[in-house]
Amino acid sequence: MKDVFQLKDLEKIAPKEKGITAMSVKEVLQSLVDDGMVDCERIGTSNYYWAFPSKALHARKHKLEVLESQLSEGSQKHASLQKSIEKAKIGRCETEERTRLAKELSSLRDQREQLKAEVEKYKDCDPQVVEEIRQANKVAKEAANRWTDNIFAIKSWAKRKFGFEENKIDRTFGIPEDFDYID
């Protein structure tokens, strides 16, 4: 039907002609609008919906043209690749020398992988890695000593403020007797 409808008209027509429940007409219509199968235009306070057969025909023709061009491009690419394969096969006859070189290449690749694994095994002895570990240790020591400073400052403050004994503070807060700076 080549006509324009409002939602209330479609809610009456769709259940009778297409078997769509009246409650879901709005959802189905919105889905069709979102998919571009039905056009919608707001005029004043009303929305008008339509779908002319010529639009669907043009959409299918356009889709067909796109698919045909993709098929043509794919065919050309396939032919080009086939030519490349044929060109690459020229001069690649299986000879004893080629077989020997292929085996040697495979052997060298295996050897390279083994050497990489060996190098990875001794990575911890790399001078750069060792230096990075030393720097990280230095930063960690400085941080530990900074916190030790803070703990001593709090203990000193608690002794002055509340008159606590040092060993009572240590026991209460679980500070070991040998607690001191890290050298």
Short mmCIF file of C-alpha atoms in Angstrom, two decimals, residues 152 155 159 164-171:
data_model
loop_
_atom_site.label_atom_id
_atom_site.label_comp_id
_atom_site.label_asym_id
_atom_site.label_seq_id
_atom_site.Cartn_x
_atom_site.Cartn_y
_atom_site.Cartn_z
CA PHE A 152 60.54 6.90 66.49
CA LYS A 155 57.08 7.10 70.17
CA LYS A 159 56.31 9.58 75.80
CA PHE A 164 54.25 6.31 78.60
CA GLU A 165 57.34 4.16 79.05
CA GLU A 166 59.10 3.15 75.84
CA ASN A 167 58.81 -0.62 76.45
CA LYS A 168 55.04 -0.22 77.13
CA ILE A 169 54.60 1.59 73.80
CA ASP A 170 56.59 -1.15 72.04
CA ARG A 171 54.48 -3.95 73.58
#
